[in-house]
CSV table of C-alpha atoms in Angstrom, one decimal:
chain,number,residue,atom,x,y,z
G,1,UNK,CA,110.8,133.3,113.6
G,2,UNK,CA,112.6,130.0,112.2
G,3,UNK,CA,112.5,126.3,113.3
G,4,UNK,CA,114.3,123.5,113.0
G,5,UNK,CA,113.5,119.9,115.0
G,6,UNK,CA,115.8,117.3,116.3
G,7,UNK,CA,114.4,114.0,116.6
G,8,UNK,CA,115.9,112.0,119.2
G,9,UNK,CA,113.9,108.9,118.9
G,10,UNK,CA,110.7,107.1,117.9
G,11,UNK,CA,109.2,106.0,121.0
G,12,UNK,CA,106.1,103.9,119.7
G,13,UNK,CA,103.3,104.0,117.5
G,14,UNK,CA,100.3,102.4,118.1
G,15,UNK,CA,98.3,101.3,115.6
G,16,UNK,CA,94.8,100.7,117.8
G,17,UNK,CA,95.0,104.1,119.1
G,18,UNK,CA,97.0,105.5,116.3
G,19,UNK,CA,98.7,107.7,118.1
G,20,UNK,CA,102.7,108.6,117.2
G,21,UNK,CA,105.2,109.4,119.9
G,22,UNK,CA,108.5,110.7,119.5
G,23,UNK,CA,110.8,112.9,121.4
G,24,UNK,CA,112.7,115.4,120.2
G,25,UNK,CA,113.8,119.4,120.6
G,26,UNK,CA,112.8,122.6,118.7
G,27,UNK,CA,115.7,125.1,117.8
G,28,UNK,CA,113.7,128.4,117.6
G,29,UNK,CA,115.2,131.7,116.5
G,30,UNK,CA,113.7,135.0,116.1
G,31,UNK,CA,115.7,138.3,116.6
G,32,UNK,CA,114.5,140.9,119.3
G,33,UNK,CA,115.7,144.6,118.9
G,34,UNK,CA,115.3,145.5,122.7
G,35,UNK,CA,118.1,142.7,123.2
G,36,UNK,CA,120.8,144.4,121.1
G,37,UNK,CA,124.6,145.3,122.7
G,38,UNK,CA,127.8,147.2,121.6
G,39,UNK,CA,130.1,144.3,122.7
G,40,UNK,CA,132.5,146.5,122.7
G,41,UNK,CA,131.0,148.3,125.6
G,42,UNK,CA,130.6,145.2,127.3
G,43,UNK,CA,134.3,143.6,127.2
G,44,UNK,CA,133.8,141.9,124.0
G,45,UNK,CA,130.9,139.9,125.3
G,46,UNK,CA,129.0,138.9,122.4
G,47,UNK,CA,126.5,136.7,124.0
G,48,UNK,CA,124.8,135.3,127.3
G,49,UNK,CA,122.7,132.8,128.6
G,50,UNK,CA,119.5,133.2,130.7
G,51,UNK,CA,116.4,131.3,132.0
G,52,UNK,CA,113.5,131.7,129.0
G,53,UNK,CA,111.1,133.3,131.5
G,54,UNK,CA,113.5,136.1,131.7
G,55,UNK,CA,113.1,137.4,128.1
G,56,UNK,CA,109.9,137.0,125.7
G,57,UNK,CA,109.2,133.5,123.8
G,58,UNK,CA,106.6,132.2,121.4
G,59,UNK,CA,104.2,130.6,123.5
G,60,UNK,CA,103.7,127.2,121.1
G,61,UNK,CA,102.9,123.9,121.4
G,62,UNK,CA,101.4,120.4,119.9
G,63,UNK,CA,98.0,121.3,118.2
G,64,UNK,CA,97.5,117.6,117.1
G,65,UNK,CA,98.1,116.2,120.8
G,66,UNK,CA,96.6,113.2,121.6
G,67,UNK,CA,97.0,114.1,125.4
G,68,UNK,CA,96.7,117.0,127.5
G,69,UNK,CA,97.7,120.5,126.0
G,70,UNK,CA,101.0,122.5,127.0
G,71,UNK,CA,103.2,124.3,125.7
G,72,UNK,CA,106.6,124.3,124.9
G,73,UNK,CA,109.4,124.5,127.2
G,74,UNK,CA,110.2,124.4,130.8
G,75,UNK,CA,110.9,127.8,132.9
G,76,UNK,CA,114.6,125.7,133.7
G,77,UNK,CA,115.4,125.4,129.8
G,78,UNK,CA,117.9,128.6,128.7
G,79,UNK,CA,118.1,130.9,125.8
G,80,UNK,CA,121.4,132.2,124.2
G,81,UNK,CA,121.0,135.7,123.2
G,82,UNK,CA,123.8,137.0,120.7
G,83,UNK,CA,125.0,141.0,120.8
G,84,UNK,CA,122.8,141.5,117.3
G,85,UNK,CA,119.5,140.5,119.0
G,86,UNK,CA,119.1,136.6,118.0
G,87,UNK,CA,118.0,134.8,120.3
G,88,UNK,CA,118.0,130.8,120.2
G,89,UNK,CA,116.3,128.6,122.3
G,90,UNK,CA,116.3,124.9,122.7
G,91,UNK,CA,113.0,123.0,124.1
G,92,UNK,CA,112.1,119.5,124.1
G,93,UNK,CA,109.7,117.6,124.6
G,94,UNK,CA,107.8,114.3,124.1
G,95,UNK,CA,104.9,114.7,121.6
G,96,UNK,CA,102.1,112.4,121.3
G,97,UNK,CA,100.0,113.1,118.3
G,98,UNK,CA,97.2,111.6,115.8
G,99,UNK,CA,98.8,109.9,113.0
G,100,UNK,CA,96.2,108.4,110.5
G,101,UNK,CA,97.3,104.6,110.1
G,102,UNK,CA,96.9,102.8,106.6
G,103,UNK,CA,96.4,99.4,107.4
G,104,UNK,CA,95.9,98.0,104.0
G,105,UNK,CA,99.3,96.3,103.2
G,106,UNK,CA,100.3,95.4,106.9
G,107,UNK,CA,103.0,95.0,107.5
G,108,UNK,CA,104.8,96.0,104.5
G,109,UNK,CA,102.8,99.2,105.2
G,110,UNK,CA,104.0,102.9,104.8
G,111,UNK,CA,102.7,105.9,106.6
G,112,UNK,CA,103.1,109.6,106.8
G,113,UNK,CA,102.6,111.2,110.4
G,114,UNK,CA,102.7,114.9,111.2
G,115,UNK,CA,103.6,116.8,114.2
G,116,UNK,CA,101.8,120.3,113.6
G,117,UNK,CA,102.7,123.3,116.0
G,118,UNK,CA,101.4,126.9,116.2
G,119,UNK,CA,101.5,129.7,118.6
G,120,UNK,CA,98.8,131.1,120.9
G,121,UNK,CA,97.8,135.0,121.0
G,122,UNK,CA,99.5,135.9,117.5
G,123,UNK,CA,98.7,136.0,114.2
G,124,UNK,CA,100.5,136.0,110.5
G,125,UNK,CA,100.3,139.6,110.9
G,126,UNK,CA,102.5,139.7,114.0
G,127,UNK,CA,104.7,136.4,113.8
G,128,UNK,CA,106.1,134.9,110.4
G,129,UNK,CA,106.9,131.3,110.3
G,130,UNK,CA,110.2,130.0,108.9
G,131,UNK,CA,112.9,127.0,108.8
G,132,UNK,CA,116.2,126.8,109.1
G,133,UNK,CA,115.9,123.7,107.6
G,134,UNK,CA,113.4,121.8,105.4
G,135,UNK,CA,114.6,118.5,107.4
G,136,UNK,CA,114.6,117.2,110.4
G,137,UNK,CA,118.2,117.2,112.2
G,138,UNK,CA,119.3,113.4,112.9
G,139,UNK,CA,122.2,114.2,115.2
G,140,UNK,CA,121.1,112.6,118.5
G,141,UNK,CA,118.6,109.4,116.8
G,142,UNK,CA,118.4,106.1,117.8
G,143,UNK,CA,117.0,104.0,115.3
G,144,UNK,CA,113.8,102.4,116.2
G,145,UNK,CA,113.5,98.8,116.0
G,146,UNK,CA,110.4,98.6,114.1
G,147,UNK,CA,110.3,101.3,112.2
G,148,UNK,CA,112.5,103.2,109.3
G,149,UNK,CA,112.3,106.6,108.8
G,150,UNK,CA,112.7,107.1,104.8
G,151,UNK,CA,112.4,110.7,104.8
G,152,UNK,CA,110.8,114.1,106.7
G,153,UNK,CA,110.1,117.7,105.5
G,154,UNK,CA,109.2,120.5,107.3
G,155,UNK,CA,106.3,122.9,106.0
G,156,UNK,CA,104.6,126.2,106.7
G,157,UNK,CA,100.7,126.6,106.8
G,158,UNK,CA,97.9,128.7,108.2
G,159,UNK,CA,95.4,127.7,110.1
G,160,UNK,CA,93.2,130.8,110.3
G,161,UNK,CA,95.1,133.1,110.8
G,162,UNK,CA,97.5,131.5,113.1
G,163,UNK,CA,100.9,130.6,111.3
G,164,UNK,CA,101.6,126.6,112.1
G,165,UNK,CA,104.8,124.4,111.2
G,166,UNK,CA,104.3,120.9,110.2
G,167,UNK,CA,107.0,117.9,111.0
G,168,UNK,CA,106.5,115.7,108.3
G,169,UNK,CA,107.8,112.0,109.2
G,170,UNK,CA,107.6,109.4,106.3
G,171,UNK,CA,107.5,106.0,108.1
G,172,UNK,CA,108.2,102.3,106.5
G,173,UNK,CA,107.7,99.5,108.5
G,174,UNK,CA,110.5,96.8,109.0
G,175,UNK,CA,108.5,93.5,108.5
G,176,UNK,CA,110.6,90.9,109.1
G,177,UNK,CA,109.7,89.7,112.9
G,178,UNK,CA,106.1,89.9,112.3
G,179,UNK,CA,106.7,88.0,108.4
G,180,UNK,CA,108.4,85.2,110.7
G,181,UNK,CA,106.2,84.9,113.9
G,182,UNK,CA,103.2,85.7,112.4
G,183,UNK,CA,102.9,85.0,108.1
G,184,UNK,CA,105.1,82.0,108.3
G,185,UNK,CA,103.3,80.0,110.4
G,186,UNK,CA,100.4,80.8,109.1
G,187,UNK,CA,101.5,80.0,105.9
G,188,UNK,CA,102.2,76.5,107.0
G,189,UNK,CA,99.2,76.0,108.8
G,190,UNK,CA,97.6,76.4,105.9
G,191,UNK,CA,99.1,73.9,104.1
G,192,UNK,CA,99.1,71.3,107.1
G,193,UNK,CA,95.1,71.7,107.1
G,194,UNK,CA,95.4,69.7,104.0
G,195,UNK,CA,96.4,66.6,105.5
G,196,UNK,CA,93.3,65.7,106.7
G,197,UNK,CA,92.3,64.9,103.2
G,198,UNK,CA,95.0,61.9,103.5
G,199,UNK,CA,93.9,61.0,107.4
G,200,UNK,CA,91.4,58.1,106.7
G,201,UNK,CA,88.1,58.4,107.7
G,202,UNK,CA,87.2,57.5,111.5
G,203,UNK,CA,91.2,58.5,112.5
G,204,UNK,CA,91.2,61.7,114.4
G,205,UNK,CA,90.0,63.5,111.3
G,206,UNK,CA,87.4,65.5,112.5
G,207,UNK,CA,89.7,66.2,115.6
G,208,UNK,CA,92.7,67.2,113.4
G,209,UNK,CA,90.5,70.0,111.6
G,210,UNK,CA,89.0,71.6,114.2
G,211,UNK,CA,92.5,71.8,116.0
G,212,UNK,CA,93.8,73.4,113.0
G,213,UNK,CA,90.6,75.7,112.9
G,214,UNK,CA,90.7,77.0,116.3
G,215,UNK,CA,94.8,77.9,115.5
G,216,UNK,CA,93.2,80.2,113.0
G,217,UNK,CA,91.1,81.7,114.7
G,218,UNK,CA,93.9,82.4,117.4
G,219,UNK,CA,95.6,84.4,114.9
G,220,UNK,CA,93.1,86.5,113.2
G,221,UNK,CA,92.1,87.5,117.2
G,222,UNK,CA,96.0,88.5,117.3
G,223,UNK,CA,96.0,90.3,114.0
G,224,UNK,CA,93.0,91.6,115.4
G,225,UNK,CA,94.5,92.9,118.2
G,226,UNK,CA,96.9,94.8,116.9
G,227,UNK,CA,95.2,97.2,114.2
G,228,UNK,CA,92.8,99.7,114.6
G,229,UNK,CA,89.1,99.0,114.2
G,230,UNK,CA,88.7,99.8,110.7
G,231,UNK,CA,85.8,99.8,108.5
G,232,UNK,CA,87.1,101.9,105.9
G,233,UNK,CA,90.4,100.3,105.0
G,234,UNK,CA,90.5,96.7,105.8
G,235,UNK,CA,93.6,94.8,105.8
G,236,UNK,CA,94.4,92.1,102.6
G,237,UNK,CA,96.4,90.1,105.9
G,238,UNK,CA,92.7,90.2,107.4
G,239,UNK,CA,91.2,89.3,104.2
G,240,UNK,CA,93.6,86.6,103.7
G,241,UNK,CA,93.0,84.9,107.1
G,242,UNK,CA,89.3,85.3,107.4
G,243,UNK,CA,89.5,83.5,103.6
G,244,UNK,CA,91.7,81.0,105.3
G,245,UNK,CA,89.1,80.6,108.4
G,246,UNK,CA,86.4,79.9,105.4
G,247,UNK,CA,88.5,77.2,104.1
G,248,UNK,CA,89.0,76.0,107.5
G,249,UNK,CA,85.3,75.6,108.2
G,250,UNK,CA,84.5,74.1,104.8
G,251,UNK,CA,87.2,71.2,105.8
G,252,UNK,CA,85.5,70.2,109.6
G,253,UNK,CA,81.9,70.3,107.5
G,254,UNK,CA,83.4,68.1,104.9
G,255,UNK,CA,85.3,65.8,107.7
G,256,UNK,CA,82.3,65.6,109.3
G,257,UNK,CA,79.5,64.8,106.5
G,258,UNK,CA,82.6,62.1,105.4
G,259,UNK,CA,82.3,60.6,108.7
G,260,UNK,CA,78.5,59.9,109.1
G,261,UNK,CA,78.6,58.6,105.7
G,262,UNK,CA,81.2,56.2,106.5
G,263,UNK,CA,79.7,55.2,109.7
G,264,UNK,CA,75.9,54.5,108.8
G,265,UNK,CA,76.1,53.6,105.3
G,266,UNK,CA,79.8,51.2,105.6
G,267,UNK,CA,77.9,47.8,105.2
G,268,UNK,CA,75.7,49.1,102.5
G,269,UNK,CA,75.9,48.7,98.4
G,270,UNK,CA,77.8,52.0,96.9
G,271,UNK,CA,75.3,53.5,94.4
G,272,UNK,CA,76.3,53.1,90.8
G,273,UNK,CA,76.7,57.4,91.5
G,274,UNK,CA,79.4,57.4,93.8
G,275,UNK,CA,81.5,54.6,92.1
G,276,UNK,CA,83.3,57.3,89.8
G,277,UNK,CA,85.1,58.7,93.3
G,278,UNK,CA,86.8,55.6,93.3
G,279,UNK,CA,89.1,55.9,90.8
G,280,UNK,CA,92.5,56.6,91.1
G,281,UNK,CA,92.8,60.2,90.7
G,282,UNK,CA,96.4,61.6,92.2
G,283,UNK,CA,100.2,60.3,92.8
G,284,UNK,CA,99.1,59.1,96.4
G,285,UNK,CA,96.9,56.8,95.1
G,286,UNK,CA,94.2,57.4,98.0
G,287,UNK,CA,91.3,55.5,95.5
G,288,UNK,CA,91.1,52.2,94.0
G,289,UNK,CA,94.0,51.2,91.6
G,290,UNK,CA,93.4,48.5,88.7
G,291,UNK,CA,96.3,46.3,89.9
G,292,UNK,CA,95.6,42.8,90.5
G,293,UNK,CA,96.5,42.8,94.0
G,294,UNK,CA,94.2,45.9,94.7
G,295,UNK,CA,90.8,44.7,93.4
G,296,UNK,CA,89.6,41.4,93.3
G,297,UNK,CA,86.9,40.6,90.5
G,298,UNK,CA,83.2,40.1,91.3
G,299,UNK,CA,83.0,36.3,90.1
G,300,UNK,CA,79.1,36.6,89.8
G,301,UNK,CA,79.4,39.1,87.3
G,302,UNK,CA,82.4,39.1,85.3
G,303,UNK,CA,84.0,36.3,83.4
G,304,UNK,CA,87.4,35.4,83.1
G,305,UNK,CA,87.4,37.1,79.3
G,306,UNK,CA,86.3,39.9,80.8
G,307,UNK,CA,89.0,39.9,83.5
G,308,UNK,CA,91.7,39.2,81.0
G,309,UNK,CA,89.8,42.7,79.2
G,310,UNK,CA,90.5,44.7,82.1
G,311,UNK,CA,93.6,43.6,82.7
G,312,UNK,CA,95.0,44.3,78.9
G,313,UNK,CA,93.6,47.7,79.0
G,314,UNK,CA,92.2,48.7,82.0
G,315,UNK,CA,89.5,51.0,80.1
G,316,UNK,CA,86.9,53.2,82.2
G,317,UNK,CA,84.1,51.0,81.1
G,318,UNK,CA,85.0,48.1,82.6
G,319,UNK,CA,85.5,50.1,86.3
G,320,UNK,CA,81.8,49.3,87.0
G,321,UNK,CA,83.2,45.6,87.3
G,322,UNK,CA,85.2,45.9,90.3
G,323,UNK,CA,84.4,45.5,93.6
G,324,UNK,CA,84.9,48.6,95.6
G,325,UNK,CA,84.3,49.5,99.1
G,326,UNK,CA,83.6,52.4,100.8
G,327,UNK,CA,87.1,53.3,101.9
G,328,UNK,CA,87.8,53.4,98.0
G,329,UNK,CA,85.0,56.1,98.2
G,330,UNK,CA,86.3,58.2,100.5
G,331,UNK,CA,89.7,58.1,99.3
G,332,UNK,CA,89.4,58.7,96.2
G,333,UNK,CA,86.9,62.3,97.2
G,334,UNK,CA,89.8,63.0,99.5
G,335,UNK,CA,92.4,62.8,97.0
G,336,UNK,CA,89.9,65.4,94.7
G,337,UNK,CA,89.6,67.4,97.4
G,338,UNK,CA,93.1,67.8,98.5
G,339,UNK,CA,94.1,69.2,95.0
G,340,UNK,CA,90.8,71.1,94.9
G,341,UNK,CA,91.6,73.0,98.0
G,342,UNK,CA,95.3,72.9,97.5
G,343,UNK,CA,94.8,75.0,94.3
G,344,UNK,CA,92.3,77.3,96.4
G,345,UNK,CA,95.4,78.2,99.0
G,346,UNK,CA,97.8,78.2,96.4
G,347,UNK,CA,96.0,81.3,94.5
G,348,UNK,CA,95.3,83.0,97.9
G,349,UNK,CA,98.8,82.5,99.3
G,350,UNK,CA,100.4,83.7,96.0
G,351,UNK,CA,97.8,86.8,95.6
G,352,UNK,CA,97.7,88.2,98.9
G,353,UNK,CA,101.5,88.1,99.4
G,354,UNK,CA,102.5,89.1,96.0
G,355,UNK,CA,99.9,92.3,96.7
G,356,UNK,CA,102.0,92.5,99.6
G,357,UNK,CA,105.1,92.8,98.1
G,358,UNK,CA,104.5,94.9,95.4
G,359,UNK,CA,103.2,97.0,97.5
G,360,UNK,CA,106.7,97.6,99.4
G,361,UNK,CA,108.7,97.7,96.4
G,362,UNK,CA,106.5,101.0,95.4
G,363,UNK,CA,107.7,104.6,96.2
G,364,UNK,CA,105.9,106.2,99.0
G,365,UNK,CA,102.3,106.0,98.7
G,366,UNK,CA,101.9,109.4,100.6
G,367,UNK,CA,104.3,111.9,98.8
């Protein structure tokens, strides 16, 4: 008995359930001697067609169904039965089966789902498994939208000692609407959680991060959403955004320590340990800068030599000098933090989506 499948289309896989669809049709043909004619005898009529309850069939079906078990065929669907005893017959069907989902590198993901069939009430002894084709027959398909069928290979196995024939499908996702709804904005939102470092203190800046927060955390429930619960193979997108979510909630403690700061300890003296955050530090130029117009010089304890000092050289030792206030303060952590936690999504941007990539430029994981 040899097979061959025609796949027709992909209807869907979903990766909570992980469970593959497709619909497609089964050319079986085995040879059966008590069907054999002289066609000669028979006005040169070298073949016919009848019902498939009118002559004997495998009785197979889907052993890897994810819903309820029947077999193959339909008591409507014909055979064609040729003067030497082939017989051909022609089912469809849609299958639903278990496809193990590798998450790990959504969604430049690839993945290798099976559609395994065998026949009830006979063994290897009795039945011999075959193909007419070691691929799948792409006649009738309609590409699916999502996903790319790279390759497929049809195998023969044993299970026991029932003969089975698995449909091998080798899958690659097509990333490109979920890299621009989903990992572009994300992306930018990670880079616009930054700016509350150049928001000054008592503007909206606790308000801005935890807007920005809660935008995460509407994500990773979507990404959530869509893939299977998991604990053996976690998503690096997962990884990345619950990284991201850290950062996130590092920034509204931050915004929020800054803020009671600024508010109870404004009208009093900086400690000498805090002056060193007002120096200029970055391009923006969020702290204290040594220009004239910028500072003005504590009279009471510097002299005009030691202004004309700091204005010829402007050396750190003479930064204790200046009057600074507590907006200096804050600026000038702000501007150290915004390159400290610029850096920080930088490497995890670059990392996770270089991972990414690599990963889809590789041949298929699962050959």
């Amino acid at each position: 008995m040899k097979f061959t499948f025609s796949l027709v289309s992909i209807t869907e896989i979903k990766e909570k359930s992980q469970m593959f669809t497709v619909y497609g049709f089964f050319e079986t043909r085995w040879k059966d001697e008590y069907l054999q004619w002289n066609s000669s005898d028979y006005g040169g009529v070298k073949n016919i067609t009848t019902y498939q309850n009118n002559v004997w069939r495998p009785e197979i079906s889907a052993l890897n169904t994810m819903i309820r078990l029947n077999l193959i065929g339909d008591p409507a669907l014909p055979v064609i039965i040729n003067n030497d005893g082939t017989v051909r017959w022609f089912a469809g069907e849609h299958f639903s089966v278990l496809c193990k989902l590798h998450i790990k590198y959504y969604p430049f993901d690839k993945q290798e789902c099976s559609l395994i069939v065998g026949v009830w009430g006979y063994g290897v002894e009795d039945i011999t498994f075959g193909t007419l084709d070691d691929k799948v027959m792409f006649e009738f398909y309609e590409p699916h939208v999502e996903w790319e069928v790279m390759d497929t290979l049809l195998t023969i196995d044993n299970w026991g000692d029932t003969p089975l024939l698995r449909v091998n499908f080798f899958l690659r996702r097509m990333p490109d609407f979920t890299v621009l709804t989903f990992l572009v904005p994300i992306i930018l939102l990670s880079f616009l959680n930054l700016s509350v470092f150049i928001t000054p203190v008592g503007e909206g800046k606790i308000g801005f991060s935890m807007t920005v927060y809660l935008t995460f955390a509407v994500f990773l429930g979507s990404l959530s959403s869509r893939l299977p619960p998991n604990s053996h193979e976690t998503s690096i997108l997962t990884v990345y955004l619950t990284a991201l979510a850290v950062l996130c909630t590092c920034i509204v403690l931050i915004s929020a320590i800054q803020t009671r700061v600024y508010i109870r300890y404004k009208d009093r003296p900086i400690p000498s340990s805090l002056r060193f955050l007002a120096k200029r530090h970055s391009w923006f130029c969020l702290s204290c800068c040594r220009r004239k117009d910028k500072y003005l010089l504590n009279e009471n304890s510097v002299t005009s030599e030691d202004s004309n000092t700091i204005k010829a050289d402007g050396k750190d030792s003479d930064f204790d000098n200046l009057k600074i206030t507590w907006d200096d303060v804050m600026n000038g952590l702000d501007s150290r933090l915004f390159w400290l936690f610029i850096s920080v999504v930088v490497t995890l941007t670059s990392s996770c989506f270089l991972t990414l990539f690599l990963s889809s430029q590789n041949t298929f994981k699962y050959f």
